[in-house]
Amino acid sequence: MEEASWVQHTYHVLNNSERVQRLLFDMEAARRGFRSTFDHKFLKPYELALPKVAPALNDLHALVSDNPEQYKNVDSLEDEVNNLLSYWNELDHTLEQQRFEQNKSITETEALMMDRVRAKISLVNAEERRLLALRENYKNESFSKAVRALLINNAFILLVGCILMWVTYVEFKRRLRAQKALNLKLTEVVDLNEAANERNWMLTGVNKMNDSLQGVNSRGELVHSALQTLTTFGEFAAGAFYHFNEEANHLRLEATVNMPAAVAAVVAIDEGFVGTAASNPDLRVIRGVPPSYWQLSSASGNSVAGELVLIPLWVDNELLGVIELASFQPVTPLQIGLLEILKKDIAVAVNAANAREKVMQLLHQVQEQKEILISQQEELRQSNEELSRQSEVLQASEEELRVQEEELRQVNTEITVKNYALEIARNDLSQKAAELEASSRYKSEFLANMSHELRTPLNSVLILAKMLQENKDKNLTSKQTEYAGIIHKSGSDLLHLINDVLDLSKIEAGKVEMNFEAIPVSEIMDDLSDLFEVVSQEKKIQFIKTIAPDVPTTLFTDKLRLEQVIRNLLSNAFKFTPAAGVITLSWYMINPDTLSISVSDTGGGIPADKQALIFNAFHQGDGSTSRKFGGTGLGLSISRELMQLLKGSLVLDNSSPAGSTFSITIPVHPGADAIVATENTLEYTPSPSPVPAISDDRDNISKQDKLILIIEDDIHFADILRDFARNKGFKTIVAHNGQDGLAYARKYLPAAIILDMNLPVIDGKSILKILKSNEDLSKILVHVVTAADNAGIGEDNVHGYTRKPLQLPDLEAVFTNISARIQAGLKKVLLLSAGPQSADAAIKAKSEERHLETQYDVAAGMPDARQLLAQKKYDAVIMEISAELKLDTGMQQLETLTSMPETGDTPLIVYLDQDITSSEEQQLKRYAAAIVRNSALATDRLMDELELFLYKLEKKEKVEYPETPGIATVLSGKKVLLADDDMRNVFSISALLEDQGIEVLTAADGKEAVQTLQEHPKLDLVLIDIMMPEMDGYEAMRLIRADPRFQQLPVIALTAKAMAEDRVKCMEAGASDYIAKPVDNIKLLSLLKVWLS
């Protein structure tokens, strides 16, 4: 009996160790489920098992207290379990700091600690099994000894005799009962052993299943691995997993093992065995599967499964899927018990996989939204950069004269002498180049600061010469006006020279910013071809252009600056190459990251002693007084500096007399960002044109006329086109050759051109190239009328094409097309009317009087405005706020308009017929680009603002039409204070203003200007120079603005410093506007008109 109790004791120890292990397995699974989803409901098994661990260990301690070695093993096991629980407890305290990507590290640490626990449990179990074996052996030996003792006792009883029979009988019965009891105990031990084996088998299955579920990310891989384990370990013939699709409310086959191909892929709920099993969380065994059910096949034949096991997977009353297992043999209770245990683990794992997929989908969605946000931010950044670039281009166009394409042709005697003296000085100081290089930056800054002293004398020269050339008093002879024109032209040439010098100084001072962007190579080549093809034809020079096949289609560079460098090299090549020469423009790759652009010519070449100097500023290859070609010697110096800013280089490859080759190397993708630089535009000046062979309307043109230029060498056909155009309401200009046509296009800027292709002097194809390469001319409508079958022109270069001979319907179609396209090009303005007393009629009339090419749509209220804005894009919006409409209501409507996506960056002008306070005006300025109050000249002021907003980016040098009487009316009788320390400027500007009927007061410095303003507070406007003695313009403007009386007084700053930051300084000091020297007469008068209206 004692031996049997020890055997039972051993099984108790094993059961307790398995109980500890099972509790830890449940806690580990709960922790993993929580880390996968961070859902606290997965911690419920952990929280239920946690208080059971310590009692289980205590029971285990009590059971092994008789065995010191085993007690030591249990102590070690308890230490490992406590370490694991402490680790989990620490994770609980830091739960909020955990991140999804830490799960792997936590899982690995947890698995390592669990392995240690398993090892200790295995050690305890191994010791118990060893004791079990010893005790069973001891029991067997005891049984054998008992049998031998029984035989001896029987022999002894036989010897004693029958007298002891009754004693022996009693004793035998007692021993027989003991034997039965012992056999019963043996049966119990066998049953316990079988139960232990079954539990071990089930635990092994659980371990295998847990191992198969670990390290698998996707649900498909997870369920397939689970099916493999179930069919292999559970001895099932085949298996399948159906995933429940909650949206479609059906089960879809997702994984199979040994299943036939004919198995249904989709099963509806409550349909068939699988669908019916899904509606109940209990495991279901199907016995007697009908022969019509699917069959399992192999190379040896087909067979129907004997029994099916359907395992629905549920977690928290939520169906996840159904596992279907097939078996040829009857399913045993042991298998069912194992499946009951495993279905929970599988369900938890599938649920975790579903949650992981949802998390990954959410992460992917967040990543996509993040990429969309980054893309939108990049688009916004590019839009802001484009707006900044356009703003700088607009500012530059207002502050600087346009840079001419051709170099200066003639320099007056004084400049020639100075250049010659400068050349001699440079030759004398060539040996000190190294010392001068260190001081070059100081020279550049000095030149930039000297712009005031250089531009100030030119200001008087240009203004007075222009006034003399206009000869308004008609007291000069034609020869005298011609002299004045020459003076103005020479002064302009001198100004361009100064601009080149200052341009170089800006580069050397590091004040030039680059605008890097993706530019198609073909676009650069087209621009250069359009610019130099005509020159090559006129000079009879062969112009060859080659692009290697490996040259990329797109460069990331500053297109403006790169074209400027290549244009300079080509201009030099065409200048120094004689007729019948060859100029080659080649593009090829030096290496995968570097592009080379070379310009070669067959001119006279560059002497060896000049090659080291040609890149120096003001140096020319031929510096003699009898040199054949003009120029400043700045082109190559500026080009070299620009190439350094472009992260490239410019070098001379070969020497004279075999011509010259200049090579540019530039990276395809430079690793730097740049800011938009000021654009330079090239001008084309056609030669004077002869008197036309037939009469046209050139002497009878007004601004409101729709003008068509007819370039046709057939006089009779030109006559027909002219008459037909007049019948259609057009005024006409007629040219009989390409040269005259280009001249008239430049001078008159017609609304449309009717162009023949076969023209004398310059053919139609060349004219198209020139038109499309010029910013001002590219917007003119061109309709080609030619007799050629194939004019060789692209559809993008013209707006219409008609082949000769023409019939009357053809002419109708031509002019209908032109009229429609002109109408489409009108500026569209939305006028939000104030009601019956609206000024819309007056506004339209004034617009027609001012010849603004505008089309007005009138909205009677906000609903009409919303409808019109949704239908078309407007260039400007004018909103009337009348006395009938409360100002608060008007502001609400303004806020609504500005918040509409259709308005975007559309300028909004407010037209008021009531007085408002300064605070109300500030509120209006939050929404409106301009505010015009009702007055005698309100519509003129409104037209001025509208013209600025509509055409500020499209300034064109149109023919000077007779000036409307409005400007004289606005300026006449006004009183203006002019503050400048240079009497030449005072004289010239005063003469210009007094000629417009303006009374001019003058001051020699800022201090005197402030005093004069105090003495004459009724002044209408102040023109003030920046650089003056005693008190400069900045300080003077601050003092003026400090006086409350002059806070609204228009103050225009005059400065020869044309840097972008100078405008900012002027505006911060209190200037209302800004104009750069030399002052342009028309621009100054226009500015005065805006501020004095």
Tab-separated table of C-alpha atoms in Angstrom, residues 783-971:
chain	number	residue	atom	x	y	z
A	783	HIS	CA	-4.034	82.591	-89.076
A	784	VAL	CA	-2.013	81.202	-92.002
A	785	VAL	CA	-3.342	81.638	-95.553
A	786	THR	CA	-1.016	80.010	-98.094
A	787	ALA	CA	-0.996	78.165	-101.414
A	788	ALA	CA	1.510	75.546	-100.225
A	789	ASP	CA	0.311	71.953	-99.812
A	790	ASN	CA	2.359	71.492	-96.665
A	791	ALA	CA	3.498	74.636	-94.955
A	792	GLY	CA	5.747	72.687	-92.585
A	793	ILE	CA	4.288	74.301	-89.504
A	794	GLY	CA	3.023	72.719	-86.312
A	795	GLU	CA	-0.532	73.053	-85.084
A	796	ASP	CA	0.712	74.678	-81.875
A	797	ASN	CA	2.310	77.609	-83.754
A	798	VAL	CA	-0.869	78.935	-85.423
A	799	HIS	CA	-4.520	79.378	-84.490
A	800	GLY	CA	-5.902	78.664	-87.980
A	801	TYR	CA	-4.828	77.428	-91.409
A	802	THR	CA	-6.518	77.969	-94.784
A	803	ARG	CA	-5.199	76.926	-98.188
A	804	LYS	CA	-5.384	79.146	-101.266
A	805	PRO	CA	-7.352	79.770	-103.449
A	806	LEU	CA	-10.109	81.014	-101.111
A	807	GLN	CA	-13.814	81.337	-101.768
A	808	LEU	CA	-16.186	83.700	-99.993
A	809	PRO	CA	-17.243	81.031	-97.424
A	810	ASP	CA	-13.554	80.422	-96.684
A	811	LEU	CA	-13.038	84.122	-95.909
A	812	GLU	CA	-16.129	84.083	-93.718
A	813	ALA	CA	-14.718	81.124	-91.813
A	814	VAL	CA	-11.317	82.828	-91.395
A	815	PHE	CA	-12.735	85.987	-89.847
A	816	THR	CA	-15.316	84.088	-87.801
A	817	ASN	CA	-12.458	82.073	-86.270
A	818	ILE	CA	-10.437	85.227	-85.568
A	819	SER	CA	-13.413	87.039	-83.996
A	820	ALA	CA	-14.234	84.073	-81.767
A	821	ARG	CA	-10.647	83.730	-80.539
A	822	ILE	CA	-10.319	87.489	-79.864
A	823	GLN	CA	-13.551	87.360	-77.874
A	824	ALA	CA	-12.197	84.407	-75.863
A	825	GLY	CA	-9.078	86.463	-75.016
A	826	LEU	CA	-11.011	89.290	-73.328
A	827	LYS	CA	-10.462	89.813	-69.621
A	828	LYS	CA	-13.505	88.663	-67.635
A	829	VAL	CA	-14.706	90.800	-64.717
A	830	LEU	CA	-17.564	89.953	-62.341
A	831	LEU	CA	-19.467	93.023	-61.087
A	832	LEU	CA	-21.498	92.374	-57.930
A	833	SER	CA	-24.197	95.038	-58.260
A	834	ALA	CA	-25.514	97.074	-55.313
A	835	GLY	CA	-29.079	97.313	-56.624
A	836	PRO	CA	-31.118	99.781	-58.691
A	837	GLN	CA	-28.671	102.631	-57.993
A	838	SER	CA	-25.710	100.522	-59.125
A	839	ALA	CA	-22.787	102.157	-60.913
A	840	ASP	CA	-22.326	99.208	-63.284
A	841	ALA	CA	-23.351	101.238	-66.336
A	842	ALA	CA	-20.848	103.982	-65.496
A	843	ILE	CA	-18.132	101.419	-64.905
A	844	LYS	CA	-18.750	99.734	-68.254
A	845	ALA	CA	-18.777	103.101	-70.044
A	846	LYS	CA	-15.526	104.190	-68.423
A	847	SER	CA	-13.967	100.814	-69.285
A	848	GLU	CA	-14.845	101.330	-72.949
A	849	GLU	CA	-13.530	104.899	-72.804
A	850	ARG	CA	-10.254	103.640	-71.336
A	851	HIS	CA	-10.093	100.879	-73.997
A	852	LEU	CA	-9.770	98.055	-71.464
A	853	GLU	CA	-10.314	94.735	-73.201
A	854	THR	CA	-12.830	93.507	-70.647
A	855	GLN	CA	-16.097	91.600	-70.595
A	856	TYR	CA	-18.402	92.312	-67.651
A	857	ASP	CA	-20.918	89.957	-66.045
A	858	VAL	CA	-23.301	91.589	-63.564
A	859	ALA	CA	-24.565	89.642	-60.526
A	860	ALA	CA	-27.634	91.000	-58.715
A	861	GLY	CA	-26.720	89.307	-55.437
A	862	MET	CA	-24.639	86.580	-53.786
A	863	PRO	CA	-26.692	83.673	-55.258
A	864	ASP	CA	-26.103	85.012	-58.787
A	865	ALA	CA	-22.425	85.572	-57.967
A	866	ARG	CA	-22.002	81.997	-56.757
A	867	GLN	CA	-23.658	80.665	-59.907
A	868	LEU	CA	-21.498	82.782	-62.239
A	869	LEU	CA	-18.282	81.954	-60.359
A	870	ALA	CA	-19.070	78.256	-60.639
A	871	GLN	CA	-19.577	78.583	-64.419
A	872	LYS	CA	-16.412	80.486	-65.450
A	873	LYS	CA	-13.061	81.799	-64.240
A	874	TYR	CA	-12.899	85.589	-63.715
A	875	ASP	CA	-9.794	87.768	-63.843
A	876	ALA	CA	-11.162	90.244	-61.277
A	877	VAL	CA	-14.237	90.839	-59.090
A	878	ILE	CA	-15.705	94.293	-58.342
A	879	MET	CA	-18.108	94.458	-55.404
A	880	GLU	CA	-20.271	97.509	-54.795
A	881	ILE	CA	-21.209	98.384	-51.202
A	882	SER	CA	-23.885	101.056	-51.320
A	883	ALA	CA	-25.579	103.007	-48.544
A	884	GLU	CA	-28.598	100.666	-48.788
A	885	LEU	CA	-26.351	97.694	-48.010
A	886	LYS	CA	-25.058	97.770	-44.458
A	887	LEU	CA	-21.297	97.649	-44.125
A	888	ASP	CA	-21.455	94.578	-41.867
A	889	THR	CA	-23.491	92.741	-44.514
A	890	GLY	CA	-21.014	93.810	-47.172
A	891	MET	CA	-18.118	92.484	-45.096
A	892	GLN	CA	-19.918	89.168	-44.624
A	893	GLN	CA	-20.394	88.924	-48.396
A	894	LEU	CA	-16.714	89.796	-48.878
A	895	GLU	CA	-15.684	87.053	-46.455
A	896	THR	CA	-17.937	84.613	-48.306
A	897	LEU	CA	-16.406	85.567	-51.655
A	898	THR	CA	-12.797	85.213	-50.456
A	899	SER	CA	-13.535	81.821	-48.865
A	900	MET	CA	-14.935	80.390	-52.106
A	901	PRO	CA	-12.463	78.113	-53.929
A	902	GLU	CA	-13.553	79.616	-57.259
A	903	THR	CA	-12.122	83.034	-56.359
A	904	GLY	CA	-8.699	81.654	-55.370
A	905	ASP	CA	-6.135	84.389	-56.126
A	906	THR	CA	-8.634	86.509	-58.114
A	907	PRO	CA	-8.168	90.194	-57.139
A	908	LEU	CA	-11.234	91.667	-55.416
A	909	ILE	CA	-11.907	95.430	-55.599
A	910	VAL	CA	-14.435	97.131	-53.300
A	911	TYR	CA	-16.350	100.145	-54.671
A	912	LEU	CA	-17.880	102.263	-51.871
A	913	ASP	CA	-20.380	105.143	-51.978
A	914	GLN	CA	-20.259	105.843	-48.247
A	915	ASP	CA	-17.704	107.119	-45.749
A	916	ILE	CA	-16.024	104.617	-43.481
A	917	THR	CA	-13.723	104.865	-40.473
A	918	SER	CA	-10.055	103.861	-40.546
A	919	SER	CA	-10.810	100.729	-38.509
A	920	GLU	CA	-13.531	99.725	-40.983
A	921	GLU	CA	-11.112	100.349	-43.813
A	922	GLN	CA	-8.573	98.054	-42.159
A	923	GLN	CA	-11.235	95.334	-41.887
A	924	LEU	CA	-12.077	95.712	-45.576
A	925	LYS	CA	-8.397	95.455	-46.525
A	926	ARG	CA	-8.309	91.988	-44.980
A	927	TYR	CA	-10.442	90.784	-47.892
A	928	ALA	CA	-10.085	93.363	-50.682
A	929	ALA	CA	-7.049	93.962	-52.868
A	930	ALA	CA	-8.112	97.598	-53.360
A	931	ILE	CA	-10.742	99.985	-52.012
A	932	VAL	CA	-12.203	102.821	-54.144
A	933	ARG	CA	-14.488	105.415	-52.571
A	934	ASN	CA	-17.164	107.281	-54.487
A	935	SER	CA	-16.025	110.673	-55.761
A	936	ALA	CA	-15.906	112.728	-58.924
A	937	LEU	CA	-12.970	110.666	-60.195
A	938	ALA	CA	-13.966	107.376	-58.557
A	939	THR	CA	-14.537	105.510	-61.826
A	940	ASP	CA	-11.131	106.679	-63.121
A	941	ARG	CA	-9.473	105.429	-59.951
A	942	LEU	CA	-11.393	102.167	-60.250
A	943	MET	CA	-10.174	101.737	-63.832
A	944	ASP	CA	-6.587	102.437	-62.710
A	945	GLU	CA	-6.779	99.718	-60.051
A	946	LEU	CA	-8.496	97.316	-62.439
A	947	GLU	CA	-5.869	97.929	-65.134
A	948	LEU	CA	-3.052	97.266	-62.662
A	949	PHE	CA	-4.543	93.941	-61.601
A	950	LEU	CA	-5.543	92.772	-65.083
A	951	TYR	CA	-2.362	93.661	-66.937
A	952	LYS	CA	0.398	93.815	-64.319
A	953	LEU	CA	1.886	90.568	-65.648
A	954	GLU	CA	1.314	91.349	-69.317
A	955	LYS	CA	2.920	94.758	-69.912
A	956	LYS	CA	3.324	95.402	-73.639
A	957	GLU	CA	5.072	98.200	-75.523
A	958	LYS	CA	2.104	99.152	-77.640
A	959	VAL	CA	1.882	102.077	-79.998
A	960	GLU	CA	1.447	105.352	-78.153
A	961	TYR	CA	-2.176	106.324	-78.781
A	962	PRO	CA	-3.360	109.849	-78.189
A	963	GLU	CA	-3.592	110.291	-74.442
A	964	THR	CA	-7.056	110.558	-72.961
A	965	PRO	CA	-7.825	113.865	-71.309
A	966	GLY	CA	-8.311	112.085	-67.966
A	967	ILE	CA	-4.634	112.116	-66.932
A	968	ALA	CA	-4.208	115.837	-67.503
A	969	THR	CA	-7.366	116.447	-65.508
A	970	VAL	CA	-6.077	114.317	-62.630
A	971	LEU	CA	-2.579	115.890	-62.399
